[in-house]
Tab-separated table of C-alpha atoms and ligand atoms in Angstrom:
chain	number	residue	atom	x	y	z
Y	1	MET	CA	17.170	-10.536	20.177
Y	2	HIS	CA	16.108	-14.017	19.475
Y	3	LEU	CA	14.930	-14.185	23.722
Y	4	ASP	CA	12.562	-11.135	22.639
Y	5	LEU	CA	11.306	-12.824	19.803
Y	6	LYS	CA	10.704	-15.630	22.383
Y	7	GLN	CA	8.938	-13.096	24.477
Y	8	ARG	CA	7.107	-11.339	21.831
Y	9	PHE	CA	5.722	-14.525	20.736
Y	10	ASP	CA	4.528	-15.670	23.752
Y	11	SER	CA	3.078	-12.320	25.078
Y	12	ILE	CA	1.083	-12.920	20.917
Y	13	ARG	CA	-0.519	-15.642	22.129
Y	14	GLN	CA	-1.515	-14.579	25.063
Y	15	ARG	CA	-3.111	-11.843	23.549
Y	16	VAL	CA	-5.071	-14.372	21.383
Y	17	TRP	CA	-6.220	-16.648	23.839
Y	18	CYS	CA	-7.353	-13.573	26.342
Y	19	ALA	CA	-9.433	-12.175	22.978
Y	20	GLU	CA	-11.078	-15.642	22.374
Y	21	MET	CA	-11.949	-15.644	26.095
Y	22	ALA	CA	-13.436	-12.666	26.373
Y	23	ALA	CA	-15.424	-13.009	23.145
Y	24	GLY	CA	-16.437	-16.613	24.327
Y	25	ARG	CA	-14.759	-18.691	21.130
Y	26	GLN	CA	-13.043	-21.862	21.368
Y	27	PRO	CA	-9.521	-20.870	23.072
Y	28	GLY	CA	-6.569	-21.713	20.567
Y	29	LYS	CA	-8.868	-21.426	17.597
Y	30	THR	CA	-7.619	-18.224	15.745
Y	31	LYS	CA	-4.326	-18.741	13.756
Y	32	ILE	CA	-1.505	-16.574	13.936
Y	33	VAL	CA	0.388	-15.892	10.720
Y	34	ALA	CA	3.252	-14.220	10.943
Y	35	VAL	CA	3.979	-11.358	8.853
Y	36	SER	CA	7.908	-11.564	8.240
Y	37	LYS	CA	8.129	-9.031	5.205
Y	38	THR	CA	11.518	-6.796	6.126
Y	39	GLN	CA	12.655	-9.430	8.243
Y	40	SER	CA	15.341	-12.224	7.635
Y	41	ALA	CA	15.424	-15.886	7.053
Y	42	ASP	CA	17.124	-15.669	10.347
Y	43	ALA	CA	14.484	-14.420	12.419
Y	44	ILE	CA	12.519	-16.243	10.686
Y	45	ARG	CA	13.953	-19.291	11.511
Y	46	HIS	CA	13.946	-18.989	15.532
Y	47	LEU	CA	10.381	-18.478	15.243
Y	48	TYR	CA	9.784	-21.365	13.499
Y	49	GLU	CA	11.713	-23.422	15.938
Y	50	LEU	CA	9.672	-22.048	18.161
Y	51	GLY	CA	6.370	-24.035	16.787
Y	52	GLN	CA	5.144	-20.922	14.285
Y	53	ARG	CA	4.174	-22.609	11.373
Y	54	ASP	CA	2.207	-19.672	9.002
Y	55	PHE	CA	4.615	-16.986	7.767
Y	56	ALA	CA	3.074	-13.798	4.868
Y	57	GLU	CA	5.103	-11.983	2.843
Y	58	SER	CA	3.988	-9.019	0.867
Y	59	TYR	CA	7.142	-8.659	-2.078
Y	60	LEU	CA	7.045	-11.077	-4.070
Y	61	GLN	CA	11.327	-10.099	-4.749
Y	62	GLU	CA	11.937	-9.875	-0.836
Y	63	ALA	CA	10.331	-13.467	-0.821
Y	64	LEU	CA	12.202	-15.027	-3.000
Y	65	PRO	CA	15.095	-15.537	-1.655
Y	66	LYS	CA	14.052	-16.616	1.743
Y	67	MET	CA	11.965	-18.836	0.675
Y	68	GLU	CA	14.997	-20.630	-1.165
Y	69	VAL	CA	16.859	-20.643	2.027
Y	70	LEU	CA	14.479	-22.024	4.297
Y	71	ARG	CA	13.348	-24.877	1.778
Y	72	ASP	CA	14.133	-27.081	4.695
Y	73	LEU	CA	11.349	-25.853	6.973
Y	74	ASP	CA	7.722	-26.757	6.957
Y	75	ILE	CA	6.223	-23.811	6.579
Y	76	THR	CA	3.042	-22.964	5.119
Y	77	TRP	CA	3.802	-19.088	2.923
Y	78	HIS	CA	1.093	-16.471	2.224
Y	79	TYR	CA	0.975	-14.230	-0.051
Y	80	ILE	CA	-0.177	-10.881	0.760
Y	81	GLY	CA	0.602	-8.158	-0.434
Y	82	ARG	CA	-0.130	-6.105	-3.943
Y	83	ILE	CA	-1.025	-8.375	-7.138
Y	84	GLN	CA	1.115	-7.612	-10.191
Y	85	THR	CA	-0.630	-9.780	-13.393
Y	86	ASN	CA	3.388	-9.974	-14.256
Y	87	LYS	CA	3.600	-11.897	-11.020
Y	88	THR	CA	1.122	-14.404	-10.816
Y	89	ARG	CA	3.544	-16.663	-11.813
Y	90	ASP	CA	5.502	-16.693	-9.473
Y	91	ILE	CA	3.116	-16.275	-6.648
Y	92	ALA	CA	1.121	-18.969	-7.849
Y	93	THR	CA	4.084	-21.311	-7.803
Y	94	HIS	CA	5.452	-20.643	-4.364
Y	95	PHE	CA	2.364	-19.733	-2.095
Y	96	ASP	CA	0.503	-21.636	-0.037
Y	97	TRP	CA	-2.566	-19.140	0.275
Y	98	ILE	CA	-3.011	-15.997	-1.212
Y	99	GLN	CA	-4.666	-13.597	0.589
Y	100	SER	CA	-5.058	-10.153	-1.144
Y	101	VAL	CA	-7.294	-11.862	-4.952
Y	102	ASP	CA	-8.979	-8.681	-5.766
Y	103	ARG	CA	-9.755	-9.275	-9.380
Y	104	GLU	CA	-10.672	-11.822	-11.029
Y	105	LYS	CA	-8.221	-11.824	-13.545
Y	106	VAL	CA	-5.532	-11.854	-11.000
Y	107	GLY	CA	-8.024	-14.899	-9.743
Y	108	ARG	CA	-7.583	-16.437	-13.780
Y	109	ARG	CA	-3.838	-16.217	-13.735
Y	110	LEU	CA	-3.339	-17.605	-10.365
Y	111	SER	CA	-5.513	-20.538	-11.552
Y	112	GLU	CA	-4.012	-21.279	-14.971
Y	113	GLN	CA	-0.676	-20.807	-13.497
Y	114	ARG	CA	-0.451	-22.965	-10.571
Y	115	PRO	CA	2.126	-25.541	-11.401
Y	116	GLU	CA	0.418	-29.578	-11.922
Y	117	GLY	CA	0.999	-31.133	-8.742
Y	118	LEU	CA	0.943	-29.183	-6.254
Y	119	PRO	CA	-2.334	-29.195	-4.558
Y	120	ASP	CA	-5.149	-26.187	-5.568
Y	121	LEU	CA	-4.288	-22.484	-4.576
Y	122	ASN	CA	-6.110	-21.143	-0.737
Y	123	ILE	CA	-7.851	-17.892	-1.691
Y	124	CYS	CA	-8.416	-14.706	0.453
Y	125	ILE	CA	-10.456	-12.318	-1.279
Y	126	GLN	CA	-8.972	-8.792	-0.549
Y	127	VAL	CA	-12.069	-6.532	1.040
Y	128	ASN	CA	-11.240	-2.656	0.534
Y	129	ILE	CA	-13.808	-2.511	3.925
Y	130	SER	CA	-13.250	1.258	4.635
Y	131	HIS	CA	-13.359	2.031	1.325
Y	132	GLU	CA	-10.312	4.229	1.140
Y	133	ALA	CA	-9.579	5.435	-2.190
Y	134	GLY	CA	-6.292	4.110	-3.232
Y	135	LYS	CA	-6.714	0.989	-1.167
Y	136	ALA	CA	-6.746	-2.472	-2.584
Y	137	GLY	CA	-9.132	-4.320	-2.438
Y	138	VAL	CA	-12.777	-5.195	-4.265
Y	139	THR	CA	-15.726	-3.019	-2.681
Y	140	PRO	CA	-17.480	-4.956	-0.572
Y	141	GLU	CA	-20.451	-4.822	-3.121
Y	142	GLY	CA	-18.500	-6.121	-5.737
Y	143	VAL	CA	-17.523	-9.526	-3.112
Y	144	GLN	CA	-20.065	-11.983	-3.933
Y	145	GLU	CA	-19.727	-11.850	-8.008
Y	146	LEU	CA	-16.153	-12.122	-7.065
Y	147	ALA	CA	-16.715	-15.030	-4.856
Y	148	SER	CA	-18.621	-16.499	-7.460
Y	149	SER	CA	-16.073	-16.421	-10.679
Y	150	LEU	CA	-13.486	-17.270	-8.538
Y	151	SER	CA	-14.285	-20.304	-6.871
Y	152	GLY	CA	-15.454	-21.572	-10.843
Y	153	MET	CA	-11.661	-21.776	-10.979
Y	154	ASP	CA	-10.242	-24.940	-11.680
Y	155	HIS	CA	-6.927	-24.890	-9.654
Y	156	LEU	CA	-8.322	-22.233	-6.467
Y	157	VAL	CA	-9.851	-22.481	-3.320
Y	158	VAL	CA	-12.563	-19.914	-1.366
Y	159	ARG	CA	-11.441	-20.013	1.859
Y	160	GLY	CA	-12.505	-16.724	2.939
Y	161	LEU	CA	-12.112	-12.925	3.028
Y	162	MET	CA	-8.881	-10.476	4.132
Y	163	ALA	CA	-9.473	-6.810	5.117
Y	164	ILE	CA	-6.851	-4.548	6.451
Y	165	PRO	CA	-9.257	-1.877	8.208
Y	166	GLU	CA	-8.741	1.813	8.304
Y	167	ARG	CA	-7.403	3.060	11.741
Y	168	ASP	CA	-9.962	5.107	12.680
Y	169	SER	CA	-12.480	2.310	12.506
Y	170	HIS	CA	-11.587	0.899	15.617
Y	171	GLU	CA	-10.757	3.576	17.944
Y	172	GLY	CA	-12.096	2.766	21.490
Y	173	GLY	CA	-12.705	-0.726	20.918
Y	174	THR	CA	-15.609	-0.687	18.440
Y	175	SER	CA	-15.821	-1.606	14.934
Y	176	THR	CA	-17.987	-0.744	11.911
Y	177	SER	CA	-15.153	-2.188	9.819
Y	178	HIS	CA	-14.617	-5.200	11.342
Y	179	SER	CA	-18.382	-6.256	12.000
Y	180	ASP	CA	-19.241	-5.133	8.195
Y	181	LEU	CA	-16.818	-7.570	7.414
Y	182	HIS	CA	-18.225	-10.249	9.778
Y	183	LYS	CA	-21.787	-9.689	7.979
Y	184	ILE	CA	-20.106	-10.305	4.667
Y	185	TYR	CA	-18.645	-13.368	5.389
Y	186	ARG	CA	-21.457	-14.402	6.957
Y	187	ALA	CA	-23.588	-13.699	3.910
Y	188	LEU	CA	-21.432	-15.694	1.807
Y	189	GLN	CA	-21.950	-18.868	4.020
Y	190	GLN	CA	-25.906	-18.688	3.744
Y	191	GLN	CA	-25.713	-18.030	-0.051
Y	192	GLY	CA	-23.663	-21.681	0.433
Y	193	PHE	CA	-19.971	-20.425	0.460
Y	194	LYS	CA	-17.897	-22.660	1.781
Y	195	LEU	CA	-15.505	-20.387	3.993
Y	196	ASP	CA	-13.422	-21.147	6.801
Y	197	THR	CA	-11.398	-17.662	6.959
Y	198	LEU	CA	-11.559	-14.471	8.085
Y	199	SER	CA	-8.742	-13.031	7.902
Y	200	MET	CA	-8.511	-9.404	9.689
Y	201	GLY	CA	-6.665	-8.670	12.908
Y	202	MET	CA	-3.184	-6.853	12.733
Y	203	SER	CA	-0.409	-5.899	15.122
Y	204	ASP	CA	-2.579	-3.181	16.863
Y	205	ASP	CA	-6.517	-4.865	16.074
Y	206	LEU	CA	-6.301	-8.138	16.789
Y	207	GLU	CA	-8.676	-8.501	20.085
Y	208	VAL	CA	-11.698	-6.329	18.006
Y	209	ALA	CA	-11.161	-8.063	14.712
Y	210	ILE	CA	-11.179	-11.774	17.720
Y	211	GLU	CA	-14.467	-9.907	18.701
Y	212	ASN	CA	-15.537	-9.447	15.674
Y	213	GLY	CA	-15.308	-13.451	14.474
Y	214	ALA	CA	-11.584	-13.413	12.999
Y	215	THR	CA	-10.569	-17.047	12.276
Y	216	ALA	CA	-7.108	-15.778	11.339
Y	217	VAL	CA	-5.258	-12.248	12.357
Y	218	ARG	CA	-1.710	-11.657	10.657
Y	219	ILE	CA	0.843	-10.134	13.285
Y	220	GLY	CA	4.267	-8.388	11.907
Y	221	THR	CA	5.473	-5.816	14.420
Y	222	ALA	CA	3.895	-7.289	17.388
Y	223	LEU	CA	5.985	-10.299	16.827
Y	224	PHE	CA	9.664	-9.315	15.145
Y	225	GLY	CA	9.300	-5.331	16.166
Y	226	ALA	CA	9.794	-2.705	14.328
Y	227	ARG	CA	10.415	-3.291	10.558
Y	228	ASN	CA	13.152	-0.771	9.231
J	301	PLP	C1	2.056	-5.796	7.015
J	301	PLP	C2	0.869	-6.386	7.374
J	301	PLP	C3	0.116	-6.839	8.293
J	301	PLP	C4	1.413	-6.678	9.767
J	301	PLP	O1	0.891	-5.309	9.687
J	301	PLP	P1	1.651	-5.567	11.443
J	301	PLP	O2	1.001	-3.929	12.153
J	301	PLP	O3	3.199	-4.794	11.380
J	301	PLP	O4	1.019	-6.501	12.760
J	301	PLP	C5	-0.880	-7.519	8.289
J	301	PLP	N1	-1.153	-7.665	7.001
J	301	PLP	C6	-1.754	-6.706	5.726
J	301	PLP	C7	-1.786	-7.073	4.848
J	301	PLP	C8	0.117	-6.123	5.982
J	301	PLP	O5	0.611	-5.787	4.436
């Protein structure tokens, strides 16, 4: 099983490297975030031993016990799941990055509840880029206003945008959703927001994401195998 993990990790790094080269980007710059939801602490530890440092979780109740078991490791933890307001204190306490902030109220609570003595929380604004009903994320039209209000909060650093583009949007290798998100990101940078993180691309769409400017990809299945 752990031999498979090594092979899959090598294969993902290869795919990312090829996509960076194809896009004329500097190879090795894209951050690979390993999405470890539903995976065991043991599997996370093995991937860590292979050199992976950034891990992402979607469910707080599942993540906290694993994080406790893995306390001895120097992991950068990303939260990428839905955020209920009654969970913000735990999220603000245990994670380094929150990639799924999509409303001001959640941002305000995360900022207020970030424990003293810890570095400011790194934030990505989640954007519902494909305008899907019922999907998390602020609308593309609402991104700028949310970025402005989050930027004023004491214990947050707004690092960029995160999205899960609709699957249909990238069939055949082109994607309006990915390029739309890149345009919003560029526009914010031009307005003076100091952003360095465009988090899009998962197991199936990392190539098209990197082609469209992704700086971070979030990979679950292609690293760990299918989730139960
Ligand atoms: C589960 C998840 C991923 C990883 O998806 P895979 O297709 O398994 O690579 C990435 N981002 C978010 C927000 C997720 O919930």
